[in-house]
Every structure is written in structure tokens, then in C-alpha cells.
XYZ file of C-alpha atoms in Angstrom:
501
model
C 102.907 60.949 -58.787
C 102.896 64.543 -60.057
C 105.381 65.332 -62.777
C 107.712 67.657 -60.871
C 108.840 70.592 -62.983
C 110.040 72.732 -60.107
C 112.134 72.712 -56.994
C 110.367 76.063 -56.281
C 113.406 77.496 -54.554
C 115.344 80.446 -55.879
C 115.597 81.875 -59.381
C 115.069 80.979 -62.084
C 111.552 79.864 -61.219
C 109.440 77.725 -63.508
C 106.307 79.438 -64.764
C 103.133 77.954 -66.214
C 101.196 80.052 -68.716
C 97.602 79.041 -69.400
C 96.882 79.752 -73.054
C 99.010 80.553 -76.098
C 97.206 83.706 -77.178
C 99.316 86.699 -78.158
C 99.521 87.932 -74.547
C 100.542 84.492 -73.305
C 103.239 84.183 -75.966
C 104.594 87.674 -75.234
C 104.605 86.967 -71.496
C 106.489 83.741 -72.133
C 109.144 85.637 -74.099
C 109.572 88.279 -71.421
C 109.805 85.791 -68.570
C 112.238 83.593 -70.502
C 114.445 86.651 -71.035
C 114.321 87.183 -67.257
C 115.658 83.656 -66.811
C 112.489 81.772 -65.913
C 111.749 78.339 -67.308
C 108.398 78.734 -69.023
C 105.835 76.154 -70.065
C 102.789 77.244 -72.061
C 99.735 74.976 -71.947
C 97.336 75.397 -74.863
C 94.020 73.593 -75.352
C 94.041 73.967 -79.143
C 96.296 72.240 -81.648
C 98.378 75.370 -82.195
C 99.185 78.841 -80.899
C 97.604 82.223 -81.476
C 94.233 82.129 -79.735
C 92.112 84.618 -81.664
C 95.249 85.320 -83.723
C 95.051 82.048 -85.633
C 94.833 81.444 -89.371
C 92.289 79.689 -91.534
C 92.599 78.042 -94.938
C 89.648 77.274 -97.190
C 89.455 75.068 -100.306
C 90.539 76.749 -103.500
C 93.679 78.376 -102.106
C 92.268 81.012 -99.729
C 94.075 81.910 -96.489
C 92.705 84.214 -93.795
C 93.832 85.711 -90.537
C 91.273 84.249 -88.193
C 90.788 87.107 -85.762
C 92.561 90.461 -85.337
C 93.197 92.322 -88.559
C 94.489 95.763 -87.531
C 98.116 96.229 -86.453
C 99.188 99.368 -84.590
C 102.088 100.171 -82.232
C 104.467 97.692 -83.911
C 107.293 98.743 -81.589
C 105.611 96.624 -78.905
C 106.447 93.549 -81.003
C 109.897 94.814 -81.949
C 110.874 95.338 -78.329
C 110.317 91.653 -77.529
C 113.035 90.709 -80.002
C 115.264 93.506 -78.786
C 114.896 92.344 -75.177
C 116.180 88.960 -76.309
C 119.135 90.538 -78.121
C 117.701 89.761 -81.548
C 117.198 91.889 -84.640
C 113.407 92.104 -85.153
C 113.789 92.173 -88.935
C 115.379 88.729 -88.864
C 112.003 87.426 -87.659
C 109.293 89.854 -88.590
C 108.752 92.679 -91.072
C 105.928 95.107 -91.667
C 105.064 98.219 -93.653
C 102.997 101.283 -92.912
C 99.640 101.286 -94.672
C 98.723 104.181 -96.916
C 95.822 104.506 -97.288
C 94.600 102.984 -94.030
C 90.883 102.494 -94.675
C 88.325 102.910 -97.430
C 84.994 104.207 -96.099
C 81.670 103.673 -97.865
C 78.781 105.656 -96.390
C 75.133 104.700 -96.763
C 74.406 107.778 -98.895
C 76.964 106.667 -101.492
C 79.829 108.903 -100.331
C 83.281 107.310 -100.456
C 86.196 108.554 -98.412
C 89.812 107.429 -98.181
C 91.589 107.585 -94.828
C 95.143 108.476 -95.847
C 98.013 107.783 -93.486
C 99.181 111.383 -93.216
C 96.916 113.532 -91.071
C 97.071 116.530 -93.416
C 96.145 114.458 -96.474
C 93.318 112.786 -94.569
C 92.031 116.192 -93.444
C 92.050 117.459 -97.036
C 90.154 114.342 -98.135
C 87.501 114.992 -95.481
C 87.223 118.617 -96.578
C 86.795 117.594 -100.224
C 84.333 114.728 -99.670
C 82.394 115.896 -96.603
C 82.896 119.669 -96.733
C 84.279 119.734 -93.191
C 87.176 122.228 -92.921
C 90.525 120.459 -92.821
C 91.565 122.670 -89.905
C 88.760 121.232 -87.761
C 89.842 117.677 -88.538
C 93.481 118.422 -87.719
C 92.488 120.168 -84.495
C 90.528 117.092 -83.418
C 93.295 114.646 -84.336
C 95.947 116.651 -82.526
C 93.784 116.908 -79.448
C 93.378 113.139 -79.599
C 97.162 112.779 -79.803
C 97.792 115.038 -76.816
C 95.316 113.082 -74.709
C 96.974 109.801 -75.652
C 100.489 111.028 -74.935
C 99.416 112.438 -71.565
C 97.665 109.327 -70.317
C 99.080 106.201 -71.999
C 102.085 106.007 -69.663
C 99.796 105.684 -66.647
C 96.570 104.102 -67.820
C 97.912 101.619 -70.371
C 101.504 100.809 -69.489
C 101.290 100.259 -65.743
C 99.105 98.437 -63.285
C 96.240 100.589 -62.055
C 96.023 98.422 -58.964
C 99.434 99.116 -57.408
C 100.100 102.140 -55.196
C 103.516 102.631 -56.802
C 101.818 103.571 -60.090
C 100.338 106.681 -58.505
C 103.701 107.828 -57.195
C 105.264 107.985 -60.666
C 105.916 111.236 -62.599
C 103.592 110.153 -65.420
C 100.617 110.466 -63.067
C 101.084 114.210 -62.755
C 100.944 114.503 -66.539
C 97.799 112.358 -66.656
C 96.110 114.361 -63.890
C 96.838 117.601 -65.705
C 95.091 116.200 -68.782
C 91.946 115.052 -66.952
C 89.861 118.180 -67.677
C 90.364 117.608 -71.413
C 89.584 113.879 -71.367
C 85.808 114.216 -71.321
C 85.106 111.942 -68.370
C 81.526 113.191 -68.052
C 80.506 112.976 -71.721
C 80.328 110.212 -74.301
C 82.360 109.680 -77.437
C 79.336 110.508 -79.561
C 78.728 113.740 -77.669
C 82.330 114.789 -78.137
C 82.239 114.012 -81.841
C 78.939 115.829 -82.447
C 80.363 118.839 -80.619
C 83.448 118.753 -82.844
C 81.766 118.160 -86.220
C 78.504 119.143 -87.891
C 78.654 116.388 -90.517
C 76.928 113.202 -89.315
C 79.103 111.038 -91.556
C 82.319 112.244 -89.943
C 80.774 111.751 -86.511
C 79.958 108.173 -87.530
C 83.519 107.651 -88.747
C 85.021 108.665 -85.406
C 82.281 106.936 -83.388
C 83.351 103.619 -84.913
C 86.595 103.689 -82.919
C 84.544 102.594 -79.896
C 84.362 99.189 -81.552
C 88.139 98.852 -81.176
C 87.488 97.685 -77.629
C 83.988 96.328 -78.153
C 82.111 99.324 -76.792
C 79.214 101.618 -77.677
C 80.080 105.207 -78.687
C 76.729 106.370 -77.308
C 77.723 105.110 -73.829
C 81.539 104.939 -73.825
C 83.292 107.956 -72.265
C 84.784 110.630 -74.471
C 88.174 109.524 -73.133
C 88.158 106.883 -75.857
C 88.226 109.611 -78.487
C 91.997 109.314 -78.211
C 91.864 105.951 -80.037
C 91.989 107.513 -83.547
C 95.495 108.713 -82.685
C 96.707 105.107 -82.883
C 95.915 105.046 -86.610
C 96.088 108.631 -87.759
C 98.922 109.804 -85.516
C 101.051 106.710 -84.961
C 100.089 104.706 -88.031
C 98.463 101.444 -89.069
C 100.704 98.685 -90.386
C 100.581 95.474 -92.360
C 102.845 92.561 -91.339
C 104.428 90.572 -94.134
C 102.468 87.332 -94.241
C 99.496 88.795 -92.361
C 98.632 89.204 -88.700
C 99.298 85.516 -88.013
C 102.967 86.215 -88.756
C 103.145 88.135 -85.467
C 102.284 85.033 -83.468
C 104.491 82.828 -85.666
C 107.549 85.014 -85.198
C 107.091 85.337 -81.439
C 106.621 81.600 -80.958
C 109.836 81.019 -82.909
C 111.604 83.459 -80.595
C 110.074 81.903 -77.486
C 111.172 78.415 -78.506
C 114.713 79.674 -79.144
C 114.662 81.019 -75.578
C 113.707 77.614 -74.232
C 109.951 78.084 -73.798
C 108.070 74.793 -74.042
C 104.649 74.766 -75.718
C 102.319 71.908 -74.828
C 99.459 71.886 -77.335
C 96.164 70.037 -76.956
C 96.770 69.953 -73.232
C 94.160 72.183 -71.603
C 94.635 73.252 -68.015
C 91.717 71.945 -65.952
C 92.610 73.503 -62.598
C 95.083 75.885 -61.024
C 96.204 74.189 -57.830
C 96.510 76.137 -54.583
C 97.325 75.633 -50.920
C 97.435 78.142 -48.061
C 96.811 81.092 -50.396
C 99.711 80.057 -52.617
C 99.714 78.752 -56.178
C 101.219 75.266 -56.198
C 100.742 74.027 -59.754
C 98.318 73.096 -62.522
C 96.293 70.018 -63.347
C 95.918 69.438 -67.066
C 94.154 66.871 -69.204
C 97.337 64.802 -69.113
C 99.058 65.241 -65.751
C 99.658 67.323 -62.642
C 102.583 69.754 -62.625
C 104.205 71.690 -59.835
C 104.597 75.471 -60.293
C 104.849 78.377 -57.920
C 104.101 80.952 -60.611
C 101.086 80.708 -62.943
C 99.975 83.284 -65.511
C 96.467 82.893 -66.918
C 95.996 84.082 -70.490
C 92.507 82.603 -70.375
C 89.531 84.960 -70.086
C 89.219 85.949 -66.439
C 85.641 84.604 -66.109
C 86.398 80.956 -66.985
C 89.699 81.260 -65.125
C 87.742 81.677 -61.903
C 84.691 79.592 -62.763
C 86.561 76.582 -64.156
C 90.179 76.694 -63.051
C 89.722 78.074 -59.521
C 86.417 76.487 -58.450
C 87.226 76.518 -54.730
C 88.514 80.091 -54.603
C 86.352 83.147 -53.929
C 85.777 85.020 -57.192
C 85.713 88.825 -57.620
C 82.028 88.836 -58.462
C 81.714 92.574 -59.066
C 84.479 92.366 -61.671
C 83.120 89.237 -63.314
C 79.646 90.798 -63.564
C 80.841 93.827 -65.539
C 78.947 94.187 -68.836
C 80.616 92.233 -71.615
C 82.044 93.764 -74.745
C 80.589 93.070 -78.141
C 81.474 89.936 -80.061
C 81.750 89.383 -83.793
C 80.071 87.478 -86.560
C 82.699 86.742 -89.198
C 82.217 85.432 -92.723
C 85.355 84.212 -94.471
C 84.685 84.418 -98.191
C 86.802 83.413 -101.144
C 85.759 85.938 -103.813
C 86.178 85.124 -107.497
C 87.082 88.636 -108.559
C 89.317 91.530 -107.625
C 87.950 94.908 -106.537
C 90.623 97.576 -107.091
C 88.577 100.155 -105.162
C 89.019 98.116 -101.959
C 92.071 98.159 -99.713
C 93.240 96.155 -96.717
C 90.621 97.758 -94.460
C 87.155 98.686 -95.721
C 84.093 99.954 -93.850
C 80.552 99.911 -95.239
C 78.524 102.044 -92.827
C 74.917 101.454 -91.836
C 72.259 104.100 -92.304
C 71.374 104.332 -88.592
C 74.399 103.851 -86.349
C 72.546 104.527 -83.089
C 70.001 101.832 -83.932
C 72.851 99.413 -84.616
C 74.366 99.864 -81.143
C 70.973 99.760 -79.431
C 70.440 96.369 -81.044
C 73.812 95.101 -79.793
C 73.911 96.448 -76.251
C 70.267 96.916 -75.250
C 68.379 94.314 -77.260
C 71.234 91.753 -77.457
C 70.621 91.110 -81.125
C 71.900 92.182 -84.560
C 70.574 95.168 -86.454
C 68.833 94.540 -89.772
C 71.244 97.088 -91.276
C 74.677 96.472 -89.727
C 77.941 98.212 -90.505
C 80.211 95.813 -92.383
C 83.996 95.600 -92.090
C 85.897 93.846 -94.896
C 89.580 92.986 -94.506
C 91.445 91.850 -97.642
C 95.074 90.749 -97.354
C 95.568 89.177 -100.774
C 96.512 92.545 -102.254
C 99.616 92.589 -100.043
C 100.117 88.817 -99.733
C 99.184 87.407 -103.176
C 99.386 83.798 -101.970
C 96.340 84.425 -99.741
C 94.057 83.951 -102.772
C 94.247 82.532 -106.304
C 95.221 84.911 -109.091
C 92.358 87.292 -109.868
C 90.569 86.414 -106.612
C 90.449 87.957 -103.118
C 90.141 86.669 -99.566
C 87.425 88.602 -97.744
C 87.313 88.604 -93.956
C 83.838 90.084 -93.417
C 82.932 91.106 -89.870
C 79.849 92.527 -88.192
C 79.770 93.659 -84.555
C 77.235 91.604 -82.603
C 76.384 91.001 -78.932
C 78.165 88.346 -76.940
C 76.392 85.015 -76.705
C 73.515 84.870 -74.261
C 71.603 82.058 -75.912
C 70.409 83.964 -78.971
C 69.173 81.940 -81.990
C 72.489 82.233 -83.827
C 71.663 80.126 -86.918
C 68.744 82.455 -87.596
C 70.802 85.593 -86.881
C 73.662 84.362 -89.060
C 71.359 83.747 -92.035
C 69.607 87.105 -91.633
C 72.857 89.010 -91.184
C 74.469 87.319 -94.176
C 71.634 88.614 -96.341
C 71.984 92.125 -94.898
C 75.768 92.108 -95.408
C 75.480 91.060 -99.033
C 72.841 93.712 -99.623
C 74.963 96.499 -98.111
C 78.220 95.539 -99.844
C 76.634 94.748 -103.206
C 74.839 98.086 -103.221
C 78.022 99.998 -102.400
C 80.111 98.201 -105.035
C 77.445 97.980 -107.729
C 78.032 94.222 -108.050
C 76.109 91.184 -106.813
C 78.787 89.903 -104.449
C 76.913 86.753 -103.412
C 77.429 85.186 -106.835
C 81.207 85.579 -106.468
C 81.591 83.550 -103.260
C 83.670 80.432 -104.021
C 84.417 79.326 -100.467
C 82.889 80.190 -97.120
C 83.326 79.678 -93.401
C 81.422 81.310 -90.530
C 82.624 82.110 -86.990
C 79.908 83.203 -84.564
C 80.038 84.094 -80.834
C 79.454 80.518 -79.582
C 82.232 79.369 -81.903
C 84.541 82.103 -80.653
C 83.914 81.037 -77.071
C 84.457 77.364 -77.911
C 87.830 77.993 -79.539
C 89.219 80.779 -77.334
C 87.380 80.416 -73.978
C 86.324 84.068 -74.267
C 83.253 84.269 -72.020
C 80.200 84.482 -74.269
C 82.520 85.090 -77.199
C 83.068 88.669 -75.978
C 86.176 89.785 -77.833
C 87.504 92.255 -75.264
C 86.282 90.908 -71.924
C 84.242 93.689 -70.364
C 83.073 96.713 -72.320
C 84.243 100.276 -71.722
C 80.761 101.738 -71.557
C 81.279 103.713 -68.359
C 83.807 106.182 -66.986
C 85.307 103.795 -64.444
C 85.599 100.811 -66.798
C 89.407 100.938 -66.846
C 89.537 100.675 -63.053
C 86.937 97.901 -62.935
C 88.934 95.551 -65.146
C 90.600 92.710 -63.345
C 94.172 93.538 -62.286
C 97.163 91.672 -63.707
C 97.714 89.872 -60.414
C 95.627 88.064 -57.830
C 94.945 89.815 -54.559
C 94.210 86.468 -52.903
C 96.720 83.964 -54.245
C 100.441 84.570 -54.230
C 102.026 83.542 -57.521
C 98.942 84.013 -59.721
C 98.950 86.588 -62.542
C 96.704 87.498 -65.466
C 97.345 88.733 -69.011
C 95.267 89.122 -72.141
C 92.293 91.071 -73.387
C 89.933 90.407 -70.469
C 92.174 92.100 -67.885
C 94.013 95.409 -67.620
C 94.674 97.303 -69.851
C 92.204 95.705 -72.310
C 91.751 93.911 -75.603
C 93.381 94.245 -79.002
C 96.955 93.415 -79.992
C 98.718 96.454 -78.463
C 96.947 96.238 -75.114
C 97.483 92.482 -74.874
C 101.200 93.065 -75.463
C 101.170 95.747 -72.764
C 99.487 93.338 -70.347
C 102.438 90.986 -70.903
C 104.846 93.810 -70.137
C 102.970 94.644 -66.920
C 102.905 91.015 -65.760
C 106.607 90.478 -66.371
C 107.389 93.688 -64.500
C 105.233 92.640 -61.547
C 106.907 89.246 -61.368
C 110.399 90.746 -61.650
C 109.711 93.293 -58.926
C 108.174 90.760 -56.569
C 110.870 88.105 -56.833
């Protein structure tokens, strides 16, 4: 007999959430606040999805996936909705500086938190007038403020969205958004210095896209860091998931770990429950935090799938080396970028050739400077990431070995030290491994890419158009990947459910 969790009549309704990623956890909190009884089913042994943590021998701790934290108010508001003081659960500080940049020609540049100081730094190091930098950043901010209320905070697939006042503001901004040009074209038009163009082009990677294809609309992304700020949570990024799970459990949310959902059950175009590895449960509301492709392919095998949506080009993935480093580098901060010589070649390799460039840009995240317990005294924990294509059967052992050599060459050259000799502990996470742990199709970190003008509208909506009671959250659906957008997807789902009860 099925284990009946629901009478399915009247509020509060029981809700099943498939996956305990950050969007699933945030959705659970919001629905619990609304009065629903929420059960989260998670295939892994713990919560977090990509936002997990990793410990290596010798006393090194790492945030497993996301490393950049912006828009912290989206976390704070979850505690406030529940009548809690966010600081009783979760604290963070604004980073200053944000990022240390190392260019291939030996130039070093510090991205300070304040726009004016950053602009002066650019003028000093790259000889680009500070006024031009400020003009670009403020234009980026205006575009974000004009469009975020419509394109990020609401469903793009509901008619009511287009009747709201925010739409008029977004429509007025359309001529300035650059819908017919690429990010790279916008940046080369704004700046003569190729290094500064490369710096702003890199923001395409924030949603796994290619600046040489992605629309200039995405040039608003720098505003998240330089206008609104980048932050560091006490205890690292994993502390976000930890604090929200604590809140969810206080609200009565039940987490069932190591119990993967095998099928979402349906009848007569209605969701009726879930079948897991352990039992069958009755639910009339199900929210999938699993990537939308395996949600349809594995959990809804008898339902027609939105093939056009599922065939959208995938975002990039990542190849991550977790290194325990037996030395401290005072010139490095929390976020560090070591740029390649030929950025265009790097993205051609990822998106056209489906391989990894011989000279990739390297991102190094180090948290031990802010959380000393993340590494032994005098050591550092290096999260070293290279953007790579999603898995399509490439020879990953060979690519991992080749890329490791290229990474060590680039970083060692920039720092004037043979970094390879300092590695005391190591772990590698490649696209097949990312898919295995998180069910992200092909290990693509952000679902589909944003390499065309209509990409935002081609993402899967946060609800099913075929099955009543089925909803979607997380990085593979609207509004996209990354911590802030996943949190916004939770807000959209909870609003849809509340308005449709």
C-alpha cells in the first residue's frame, strides 16, 4: 500500500520537492511559511546540491560548487518571511576588494568594491579613463534596475506578468539593452583596451555562456558585483545551505536523504504523487529541483516532453581542482582570475569544438583567508576552476591531465612560484562527476546557455503546462542558474502556488 501523506483536500496541502539544492531548500521554506507540509526528497546523503562542501586530508575544507555570493537580501528575506532575525542564523560581509585579476601580459589589477576606486584602478593600470569605466558601470546598473523586476523576478510565461507596471519600465529600456549585438561587441565599442574588454567579457561565464555569442543584454551582470556588491558568508558558501536547512526544519520541513525520486506519478493530467527508491507517496503538488532534462526523461517517462526546450544548447560546465596548498600567497584574495592569452580561442574550444583550450582562463577561490579553519596554519585551500564544455563523451581523463598542466603553467608563471610542488591534497570534479552527483544534464552548470537573444524566453517555465500540480525551480529553468537566480525561482514558484490555490 502507498504511504499516504495527503488527504489532498483543502489547505494546507502537502508538497513534495525533488532535490535539496539551494532552490529546493528555499522553495521548501517559502511553502512551509505559507502553511504547506513539505517533504524534500534528496538522492545524496546531504543537502546542498552543487552547494555542498568537501574536506580533504590534512585539514582542508572547500565549498564544493558556487563561490560567489551576490544579492544577499534574497537569503535574508527567507528568514524574515518566517519571522526570524537573519543574523541569528547567517552572517556575511561585503568583500573589498572583490577580485584580483592577472592578465597574460603580466598586468595585475584589483577590482575594488567601490565603483570610483575600481575606475581609478583601471585608469592607473590600463590607462582607460575612469570616466569611461564609470559610464559603463552606471549604464549597466540602469539596465539592471529597469529589467530585473520583469525578466528575473516574475514568470515570463504568465500573461499577468505583462500587465504589470514593471513591464513598461522594461520596454522603455529595450533600445539600450543591445538585443541585436553581443556582449563582446558592446565591450569593444565601450573600451579600446583589450584587457578591459576581456575583464567584462568574463561575466558571460556567470551563466555559462559565450561573450562572443551572448546578447549584449548580459552586460548588466557586472552591476551585481560592482553596483550591488559581492559578499562572503561567515563559514563559506555552504553556510547558506546550512542556515536555510536549519530554518526549514524549524518550520516543519522533512528532509529524506538517500531517497531518490524515481518517478513523478500522474493521472488524468494531474500530479498524484512520487515513487522513490523506498516507497510510493501521495502528493497533489510536486516541485522538481532536478535539472529539467532528467525530470522529463527519467521522472516523467510517459509524459510528452517539451522537446524544443530540452534541445536548447547547454551551458558550459566546469573542471574543478581542489588543492591544499602548503603556502600562503598574500597577493591573492577570495576571488582570483588568471586570464588566458586568447579569450576568443578559449570560447571557440568550449562551444564549437566541445573541448578545452590549451591555454584556459583559471579562476582560483580561496576562503581560508576569511575562514582560517579551512586550511592549516600557513596553508591555503584553493578551489581552482576552468570553464569547459558539458559532457558529450569527451575523453575526460586525458583532458583533465592536459588541463591540469596548463593551469599549473598559467598560475605558476603569474605568481613566480612553482605551484605544483606545493600541492598537499587534491580532488578533481569533472563534468561527468558533476552530472553524477547533481543530475545536471551533461554536467552543464546552468541548464541551457544564454547564447541567443531569446534564451530567457526559451527556458522552461516554473510550472507545467500539461500537468496540474507540477512546478519547477533551480538553475535549469527560469530565470536561470547561480545562487540569486535559483533563489528567485523559488520565489516565483511559491507565488504561483499561492495564487493558484
